[in-house]
XYZ file of C-alpha atoms in Angstrom:
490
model
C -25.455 -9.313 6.665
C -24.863 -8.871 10.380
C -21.498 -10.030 12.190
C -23.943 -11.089 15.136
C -24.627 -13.590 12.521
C -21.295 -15.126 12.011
C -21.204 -17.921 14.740
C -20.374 -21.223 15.005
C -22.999 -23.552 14.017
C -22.008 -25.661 17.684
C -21.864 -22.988 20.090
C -24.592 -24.579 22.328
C -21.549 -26.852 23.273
C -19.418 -24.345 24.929
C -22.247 -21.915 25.606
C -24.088 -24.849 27.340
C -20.894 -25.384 29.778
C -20.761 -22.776 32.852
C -17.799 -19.863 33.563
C -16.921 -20.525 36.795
C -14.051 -17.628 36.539
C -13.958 -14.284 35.102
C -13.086 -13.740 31.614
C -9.303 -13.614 31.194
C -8.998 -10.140 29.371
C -6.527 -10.577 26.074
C -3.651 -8.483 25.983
C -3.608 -7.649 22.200
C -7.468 -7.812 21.908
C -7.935 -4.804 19.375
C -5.128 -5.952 17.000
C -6.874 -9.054 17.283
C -10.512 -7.287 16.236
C -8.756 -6.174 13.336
C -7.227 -9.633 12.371
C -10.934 -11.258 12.821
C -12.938 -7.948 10.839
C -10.317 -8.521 8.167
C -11.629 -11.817 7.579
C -14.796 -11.200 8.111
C -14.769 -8.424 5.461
C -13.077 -10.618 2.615
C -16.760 -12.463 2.799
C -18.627 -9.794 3.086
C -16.896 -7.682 0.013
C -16.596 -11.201 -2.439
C -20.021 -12.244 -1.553
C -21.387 -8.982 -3.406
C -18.514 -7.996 -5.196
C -19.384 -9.725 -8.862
C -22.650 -8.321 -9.108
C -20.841 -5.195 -11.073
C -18.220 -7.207 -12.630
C -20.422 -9.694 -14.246
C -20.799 -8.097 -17.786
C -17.128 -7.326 -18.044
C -16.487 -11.474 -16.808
C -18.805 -12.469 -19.368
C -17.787 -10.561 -22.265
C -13.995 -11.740 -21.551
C -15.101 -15.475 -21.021
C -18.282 -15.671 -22.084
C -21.241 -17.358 -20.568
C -25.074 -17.054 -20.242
C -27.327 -15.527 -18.438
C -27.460 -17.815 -15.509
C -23.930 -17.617 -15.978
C -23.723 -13.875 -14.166
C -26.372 -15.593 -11.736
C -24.088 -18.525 -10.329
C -21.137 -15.967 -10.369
C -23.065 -15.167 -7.175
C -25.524 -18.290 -5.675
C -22.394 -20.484 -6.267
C -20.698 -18.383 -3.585
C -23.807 -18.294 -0.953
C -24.241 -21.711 -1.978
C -21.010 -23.376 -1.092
C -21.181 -20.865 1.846
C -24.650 -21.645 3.682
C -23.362 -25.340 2.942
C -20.460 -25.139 4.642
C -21.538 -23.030 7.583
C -23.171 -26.318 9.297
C -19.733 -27.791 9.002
C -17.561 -24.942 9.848
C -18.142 -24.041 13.048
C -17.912 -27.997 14.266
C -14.514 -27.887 12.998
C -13.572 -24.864 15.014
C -14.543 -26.858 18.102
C -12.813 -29.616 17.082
C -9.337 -28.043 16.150
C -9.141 -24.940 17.923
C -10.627 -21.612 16.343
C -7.731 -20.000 15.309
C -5.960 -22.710 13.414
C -8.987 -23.509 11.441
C -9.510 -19.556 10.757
C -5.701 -19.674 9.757
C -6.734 -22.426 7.308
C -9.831 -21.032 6.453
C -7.980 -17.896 4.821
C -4.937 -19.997 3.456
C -7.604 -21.967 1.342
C -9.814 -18.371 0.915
C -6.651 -16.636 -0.877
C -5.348 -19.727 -3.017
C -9.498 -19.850 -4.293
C -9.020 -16.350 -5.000
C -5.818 -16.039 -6.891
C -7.334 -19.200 -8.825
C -10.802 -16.889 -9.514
C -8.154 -14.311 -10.977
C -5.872 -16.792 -13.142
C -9.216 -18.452 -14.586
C -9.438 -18.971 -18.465
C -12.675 -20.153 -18.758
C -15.544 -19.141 -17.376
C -16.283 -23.081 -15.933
C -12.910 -22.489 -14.139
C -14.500 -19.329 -12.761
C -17.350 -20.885 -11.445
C -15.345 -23.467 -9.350
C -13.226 -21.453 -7.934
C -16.472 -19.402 -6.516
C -17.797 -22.698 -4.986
C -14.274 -23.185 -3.470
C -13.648 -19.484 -2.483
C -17.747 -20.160 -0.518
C -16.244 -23.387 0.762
C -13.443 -22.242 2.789
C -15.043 -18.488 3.953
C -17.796 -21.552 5.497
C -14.317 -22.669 7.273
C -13.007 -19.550 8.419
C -15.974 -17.101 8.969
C -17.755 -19.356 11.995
C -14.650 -18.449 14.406
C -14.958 -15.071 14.662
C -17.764 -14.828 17.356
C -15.831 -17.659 19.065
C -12.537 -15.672 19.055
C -14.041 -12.059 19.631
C -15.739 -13.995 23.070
C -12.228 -15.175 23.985
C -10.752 -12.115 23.679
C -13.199 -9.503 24.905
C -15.146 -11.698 27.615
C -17.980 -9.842 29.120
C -16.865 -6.528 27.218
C -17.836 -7.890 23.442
C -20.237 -4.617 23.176
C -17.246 -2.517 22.753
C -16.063 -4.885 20.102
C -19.693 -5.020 18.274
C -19.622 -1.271 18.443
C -16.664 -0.795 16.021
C -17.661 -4.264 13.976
C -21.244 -3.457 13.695
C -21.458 -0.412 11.337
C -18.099 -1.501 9.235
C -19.572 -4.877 8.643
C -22.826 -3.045 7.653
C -21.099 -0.802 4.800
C -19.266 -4.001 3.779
C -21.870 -5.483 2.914
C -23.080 -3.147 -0.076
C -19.399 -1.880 -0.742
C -18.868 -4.900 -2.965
C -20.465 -3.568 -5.699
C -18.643 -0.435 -5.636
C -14.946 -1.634 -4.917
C -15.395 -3.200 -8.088
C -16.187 -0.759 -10.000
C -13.432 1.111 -9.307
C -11.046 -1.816 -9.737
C -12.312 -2.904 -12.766
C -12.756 0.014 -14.116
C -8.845 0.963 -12.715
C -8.075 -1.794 -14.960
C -4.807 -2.014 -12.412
C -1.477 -3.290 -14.954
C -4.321 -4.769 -17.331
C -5.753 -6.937 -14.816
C -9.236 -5.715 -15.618
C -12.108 -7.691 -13.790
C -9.487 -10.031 -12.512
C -8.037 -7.865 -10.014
C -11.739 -7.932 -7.770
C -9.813 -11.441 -6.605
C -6.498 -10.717 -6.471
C -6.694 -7.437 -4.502
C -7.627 -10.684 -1.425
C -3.946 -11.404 -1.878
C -2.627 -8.410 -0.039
C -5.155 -7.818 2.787
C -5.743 -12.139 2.875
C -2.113 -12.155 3.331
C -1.760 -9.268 6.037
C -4.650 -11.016 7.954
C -3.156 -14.294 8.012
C 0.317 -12.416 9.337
C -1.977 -10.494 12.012
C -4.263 -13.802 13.069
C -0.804 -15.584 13.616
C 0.859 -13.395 15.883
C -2.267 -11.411 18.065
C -5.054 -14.593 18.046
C -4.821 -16.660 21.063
C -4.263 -20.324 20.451
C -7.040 -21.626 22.070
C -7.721 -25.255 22.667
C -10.263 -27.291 21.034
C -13.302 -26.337 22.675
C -15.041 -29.532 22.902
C -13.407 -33.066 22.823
C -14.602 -36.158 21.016
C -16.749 -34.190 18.547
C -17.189 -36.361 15.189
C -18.267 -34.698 12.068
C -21.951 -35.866 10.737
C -20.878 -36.135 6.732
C -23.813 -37.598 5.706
C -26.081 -34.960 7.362
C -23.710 -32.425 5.636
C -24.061 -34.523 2.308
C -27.990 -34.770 2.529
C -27.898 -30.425 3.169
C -25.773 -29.804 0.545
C -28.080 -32.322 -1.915
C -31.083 -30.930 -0.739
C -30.064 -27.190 -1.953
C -28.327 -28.173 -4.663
C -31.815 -29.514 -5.787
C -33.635 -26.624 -4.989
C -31.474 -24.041 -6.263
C -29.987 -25.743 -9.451
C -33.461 -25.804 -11.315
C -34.294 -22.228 -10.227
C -31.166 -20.353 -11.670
C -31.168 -23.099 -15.028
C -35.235 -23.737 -15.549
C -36.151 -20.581 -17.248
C -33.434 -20.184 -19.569
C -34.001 -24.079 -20.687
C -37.391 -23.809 -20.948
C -38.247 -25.476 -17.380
C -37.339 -29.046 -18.833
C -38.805 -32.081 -16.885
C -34.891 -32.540 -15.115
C -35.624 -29.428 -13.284
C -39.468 -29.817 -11.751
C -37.942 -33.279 -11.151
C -35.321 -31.683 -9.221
C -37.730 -28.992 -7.543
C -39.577 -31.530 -6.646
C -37.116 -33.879 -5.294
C -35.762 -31.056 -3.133
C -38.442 -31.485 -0.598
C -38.130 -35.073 1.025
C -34.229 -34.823 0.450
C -34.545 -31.813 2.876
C -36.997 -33.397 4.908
C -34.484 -36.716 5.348
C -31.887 -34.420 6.583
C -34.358 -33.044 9.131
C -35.105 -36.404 10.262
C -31.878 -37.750 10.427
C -30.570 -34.519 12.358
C -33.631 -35.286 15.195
C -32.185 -38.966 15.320
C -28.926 -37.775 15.960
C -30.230 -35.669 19.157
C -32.142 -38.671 20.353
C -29.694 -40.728 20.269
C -27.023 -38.905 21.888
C -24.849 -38.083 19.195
C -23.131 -35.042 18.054
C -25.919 -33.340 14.692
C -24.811 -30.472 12.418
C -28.330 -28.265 13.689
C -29.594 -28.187 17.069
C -33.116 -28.814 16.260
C -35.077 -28.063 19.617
C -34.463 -24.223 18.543
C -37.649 -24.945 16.170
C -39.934 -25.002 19.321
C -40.001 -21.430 19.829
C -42.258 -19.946 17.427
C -40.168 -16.251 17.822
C -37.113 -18.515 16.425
C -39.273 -19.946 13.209
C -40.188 -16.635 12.479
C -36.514 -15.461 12.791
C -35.512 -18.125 10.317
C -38.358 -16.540 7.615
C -37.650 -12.855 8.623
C -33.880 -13.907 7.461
C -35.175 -15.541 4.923
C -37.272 -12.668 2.888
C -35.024 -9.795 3.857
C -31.527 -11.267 3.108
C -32.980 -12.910 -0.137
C -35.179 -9.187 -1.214
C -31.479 -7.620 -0.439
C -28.898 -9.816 -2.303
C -31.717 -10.245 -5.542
C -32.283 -6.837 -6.042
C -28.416 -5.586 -5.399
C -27.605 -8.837 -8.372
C -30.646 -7.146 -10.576
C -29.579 -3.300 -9.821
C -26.287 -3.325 -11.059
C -27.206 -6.066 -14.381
C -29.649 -3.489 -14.872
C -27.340 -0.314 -14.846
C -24.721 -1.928 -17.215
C -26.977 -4.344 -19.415
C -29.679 -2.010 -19.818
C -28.183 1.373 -19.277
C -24.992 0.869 -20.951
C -23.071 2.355 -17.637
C -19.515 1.044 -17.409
C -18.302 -0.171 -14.206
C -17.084 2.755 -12.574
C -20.115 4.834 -13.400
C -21.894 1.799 -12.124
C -20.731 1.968 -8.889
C -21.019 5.955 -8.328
C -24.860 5.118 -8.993
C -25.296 2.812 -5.930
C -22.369 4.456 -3.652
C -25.099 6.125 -1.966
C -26.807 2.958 -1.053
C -23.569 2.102 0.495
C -22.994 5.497 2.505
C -26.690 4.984 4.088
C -26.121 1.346 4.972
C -22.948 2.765 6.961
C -25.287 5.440 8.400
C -28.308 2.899 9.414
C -25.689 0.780 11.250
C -24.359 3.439 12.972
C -27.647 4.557 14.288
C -29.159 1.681 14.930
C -26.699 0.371 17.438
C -28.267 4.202 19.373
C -31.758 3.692 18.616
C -31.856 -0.589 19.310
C -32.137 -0.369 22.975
C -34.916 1.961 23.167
C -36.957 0.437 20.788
C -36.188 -3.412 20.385
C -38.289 -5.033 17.982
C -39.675 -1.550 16.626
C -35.876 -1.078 15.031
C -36.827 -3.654 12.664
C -39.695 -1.724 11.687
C -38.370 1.652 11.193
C -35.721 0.241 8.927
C -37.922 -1.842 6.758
C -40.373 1.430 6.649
C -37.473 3.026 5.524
C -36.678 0.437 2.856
C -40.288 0.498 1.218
C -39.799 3.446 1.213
C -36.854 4.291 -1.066
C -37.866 1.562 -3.108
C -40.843 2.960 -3.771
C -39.189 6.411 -4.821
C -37.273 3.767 -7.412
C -40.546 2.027 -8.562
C -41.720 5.146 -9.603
C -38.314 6.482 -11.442
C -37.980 3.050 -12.729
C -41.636 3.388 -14.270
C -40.492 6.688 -16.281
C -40.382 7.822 -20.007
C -36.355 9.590 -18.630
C -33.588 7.511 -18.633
C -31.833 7.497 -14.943
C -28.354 8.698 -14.952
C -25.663 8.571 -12.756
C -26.973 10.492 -9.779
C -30.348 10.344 -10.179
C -31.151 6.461 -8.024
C -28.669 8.359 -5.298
C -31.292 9.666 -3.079
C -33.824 7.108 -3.229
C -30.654 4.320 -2.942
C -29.555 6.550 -0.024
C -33.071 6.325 1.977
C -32.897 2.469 1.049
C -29.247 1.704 2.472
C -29.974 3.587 5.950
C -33.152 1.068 6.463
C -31.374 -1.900 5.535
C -28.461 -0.693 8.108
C -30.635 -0.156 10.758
C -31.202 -4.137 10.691
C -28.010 -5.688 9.992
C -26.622 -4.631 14.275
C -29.889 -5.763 16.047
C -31.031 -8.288 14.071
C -29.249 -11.244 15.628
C -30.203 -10.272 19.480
C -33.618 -9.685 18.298
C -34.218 -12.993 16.902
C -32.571 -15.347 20.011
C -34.023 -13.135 22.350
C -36.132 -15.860 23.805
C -33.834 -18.766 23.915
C -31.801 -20.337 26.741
C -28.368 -19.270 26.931
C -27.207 -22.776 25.993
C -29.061 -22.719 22.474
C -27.480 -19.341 21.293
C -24.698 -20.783 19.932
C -26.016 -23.624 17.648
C -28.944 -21.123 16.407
C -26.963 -18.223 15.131
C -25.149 -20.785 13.410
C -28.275 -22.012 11.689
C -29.060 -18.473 11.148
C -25.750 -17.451 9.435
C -26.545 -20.701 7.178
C -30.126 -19.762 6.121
C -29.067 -16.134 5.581
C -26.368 -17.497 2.855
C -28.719 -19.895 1.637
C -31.656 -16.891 1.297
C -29.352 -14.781 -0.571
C -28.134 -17.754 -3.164
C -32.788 -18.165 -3.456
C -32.974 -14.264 -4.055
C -30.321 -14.200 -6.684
C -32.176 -16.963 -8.431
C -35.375 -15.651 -7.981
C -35.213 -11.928 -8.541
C -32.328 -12.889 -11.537
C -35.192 -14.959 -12.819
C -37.336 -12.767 -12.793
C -35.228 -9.568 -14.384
C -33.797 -12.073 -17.417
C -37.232 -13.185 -17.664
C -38.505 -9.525 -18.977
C -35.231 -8.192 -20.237
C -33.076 -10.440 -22.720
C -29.243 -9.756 -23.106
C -28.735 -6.839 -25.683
C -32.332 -5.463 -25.535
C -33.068 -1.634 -25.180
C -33.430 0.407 -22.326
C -36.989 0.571 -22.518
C -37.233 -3.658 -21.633
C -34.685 -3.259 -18.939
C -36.379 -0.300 -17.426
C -39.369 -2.405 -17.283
C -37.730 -5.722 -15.586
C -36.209 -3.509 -12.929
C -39.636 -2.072 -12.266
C -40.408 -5.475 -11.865
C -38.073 -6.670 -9.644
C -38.446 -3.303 -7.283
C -42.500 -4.140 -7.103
C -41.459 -7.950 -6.109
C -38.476 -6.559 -3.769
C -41.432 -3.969 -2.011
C -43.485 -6.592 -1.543
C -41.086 -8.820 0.148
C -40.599 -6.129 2.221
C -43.829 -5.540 3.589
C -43.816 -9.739 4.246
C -40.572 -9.478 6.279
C -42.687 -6.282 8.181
C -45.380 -8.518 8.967
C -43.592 -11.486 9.933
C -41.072 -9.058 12.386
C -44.330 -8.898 14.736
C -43.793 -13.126 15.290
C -40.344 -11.717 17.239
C -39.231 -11.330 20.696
C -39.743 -7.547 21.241
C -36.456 -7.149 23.121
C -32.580 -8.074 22.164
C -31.220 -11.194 23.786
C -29.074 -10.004 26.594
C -25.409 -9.844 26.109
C -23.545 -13.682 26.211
């Protein structure tokens, strides 16, 4: 998950209007930086952060296995849902109050996650904690533009390779917190440790952000096109964490099913919108390009293969292995460390070789996920250290994509459609990650049943690593539909 991503879906409003003066430079723009990356990394870390706290959640409040599956998609849901609305609102009210508001409502979700007593509780508090990181998460690219001007590369140098290891750190931060077990908060205290840094970041935002105006006047919200999105993936996504465990009862093909034209509708109704002159949540005309479409499916496979396999690695390590959370996270830290290395390099190795960065890293990926295929295929038990290297090789080729990815994929549109496409980006990245935690979860409870041996867990990871190869090579293939140099800097 790239930072480049995180822009307002409605960009192509302000990016569309000319600067006819130079970019005021911001007196307290670093402090600022670290106001925005602090809010930027409570998403990142609580987007991946349950994966290793699942077991311990369920065994306090129960729950089944598509229980520890919408502990996740619920988040990416709400988020990828919200993301058409959340940028809109920026423009509308002024970035930094509706970041301020954004984190407000991300930290009151949060301490609600950690008070829950049920595990239905749980659950909504995800969808809200997705809802308002959809509010607050959209004005960062809009802030770091106001602040930096013409000099956002030496922002994006700093942001790029932290947002990169924040990505995968989730899984490890709680393992050491819930394994800390800090005054006998246990799993609980993966949410509440937001409640210091949300706090600190809300104290930073208020007094280094600039209070910008509203960026655009007059803009109305399109609810219903918000309402028919958040329908349609409800729809698709609903059936695909539920159907297997129930069986695949005729509710859920029905919903499958009626998926498609609800999408479709909100497709239609968005191109309506443009014709007619009125203000629509997606900038449609970004479709034309055929280097955009395949953007959309490159983020599609490699953001879902990521965020599936991650969810299936560490159910794996604790269902099937028995590891607690702490020895959990040692087992993938490595995985983190080489996404922080991949980031770092990339942002060298990206101008040189444009497009062919994408490449590298995905050869990269295959692989170290082929070195785990093969251990996962063994008669030996893994332990602790023994995924490291492989997980190592597999983090530094995911890293290399997260920086570049972004200028890559708009690197053939007009200026003026930047903005509303990496907002549409950003929305089916979150989206692709809830898919891939339904799929790839699917797929690993589909071979391995809760409180089975080893032996049936090693097989569903296999599984899911042959699935998560494969998707790899697709997202290799489809890299050669993009533009085979970054967009230049806007």
């Amino acid at each position: 998950m790239t930072v480049i991503l995180d822009t307002p879906a409605d960009e192509a409003q302000t990016a569309a209007a000319p600067q006819t003066a130079e970019p005021r430079t911001f007196p307290h723009r670093w402090l600022g930086l670290v106001a925005i990356l602090s809010a930027t990394l409570l998403n990142l870390l609580d987007a991946s952060i349950v994966n290793v706290a699942a077991p311990a959640i369920r065994s306090e409040l129960g729950g089944t296995a598509a229980t520890l599956q919408w502990l996740s998609a619920g988040y990416t849901l709400a988020l990828a849902i919200g993301l058409l609305t959340g940028g809109r609102l920026g423009d509308m009210f002024g970035r930094k109050k509706v970041l301020m508001v954004g984190l407000v409502g991300f930290l009151a979700a949060s301490l609600a996650c950690g008070a829950a007593g049920t595990i239905e509780v749980l659950l909504a508090a995800r969808v809200v904690q997705g809802v308002f990181a959809a509010v607050m998460v959209p004005q960062c690219f809009g802030l770091i533009r106001d602040m930096f001007g013409r000099e956002m590369g030496k922002a994006y140098a700093l942001f790029g390779p932290a947002i990169g290891l924040a990505t995968i750190a989730g899984p490890v931060v709680a393992g050491v917190l819930v394994d800390a077990n800090l005054a006998g908060t246990g799993w609980r205290s993966i949410f509440l440790i937001n409640l210091p840094l949300g706090a600190a970041a809300i104290v930073l935002s208020a007094k280094v952000l600039p209070a910008g105006a509203p960026a655009v006047k007059g803009l109305k919200l399109d609810l219903g096109g918000a309402l028919l999105a958040a329908a349609g993936m409800c729809l698709l996504l609903v059936p695909l964490v539920e159907g297997r465990e129930l069986g695949w009862p005729v509710w859920s093909i029905a919903m499958l099913v009626a998926s498609v034209p609800v999408l479709g509708l909100f497709a239609w109704t968005q191109a309506r919108r443009a014709r007619s002159g009125r203000t629509a949540l997606v900038e449609l005309s970004v479709f034309k390009k055929r280097s955009y479409t395949s953007g959309i499916a490159f983020v599609v496979v490699f953001f879902g293969a990521i965020t599936g396999f991650s969810l299936a690695v560490g159910l794996f390590l604790q269902l099937g292995l028995g590891f607690g959370p702490l020895q959990a996270s040692l087992a993938m830290a490595a995985w983190a460390v080489g996404a922080f290395v991949g980031s770092g390099s990339s942002a060298a190795l990206a101008p040189k070789l444009g497009r062919g960065i994408l490449h590298v890293g995905l050869a990269t990926m295959a692989a170290g996920l082929a070195v785990v295929w093969i251990q996962f295929g063994a008669d030996t038990l893994p332990g602790t250290w023994a995924l490291s290297p492989a997980f190592g090789i597999f983090g530094i080729g995911m890293g290399m994509i997260f920086v570049p990815l972004f200028g890559i994929i708009t690197g053939d549109l007009e200026d003026h459609e930047v903005g509303s496409a990496s907002g549409l980006l950003e929305s089916f990245q979150q989206g692709a990650a809830a898919l891939g935690v339904a799929g790839l979860g699917t797929v690993f409870f589909g071979q391995f049943a809760i409180g089975a041996g080893p032996a049936e867990a090693m097989h569903a990871a296999q599984l899911v690593t042959g699935l998560t190869v494969l998707l790899t090579v697709v997202a290799f293939l489809v890299a050669f539909g993009l533009p085979k140099q970054a967009k230049a800097e806007h």
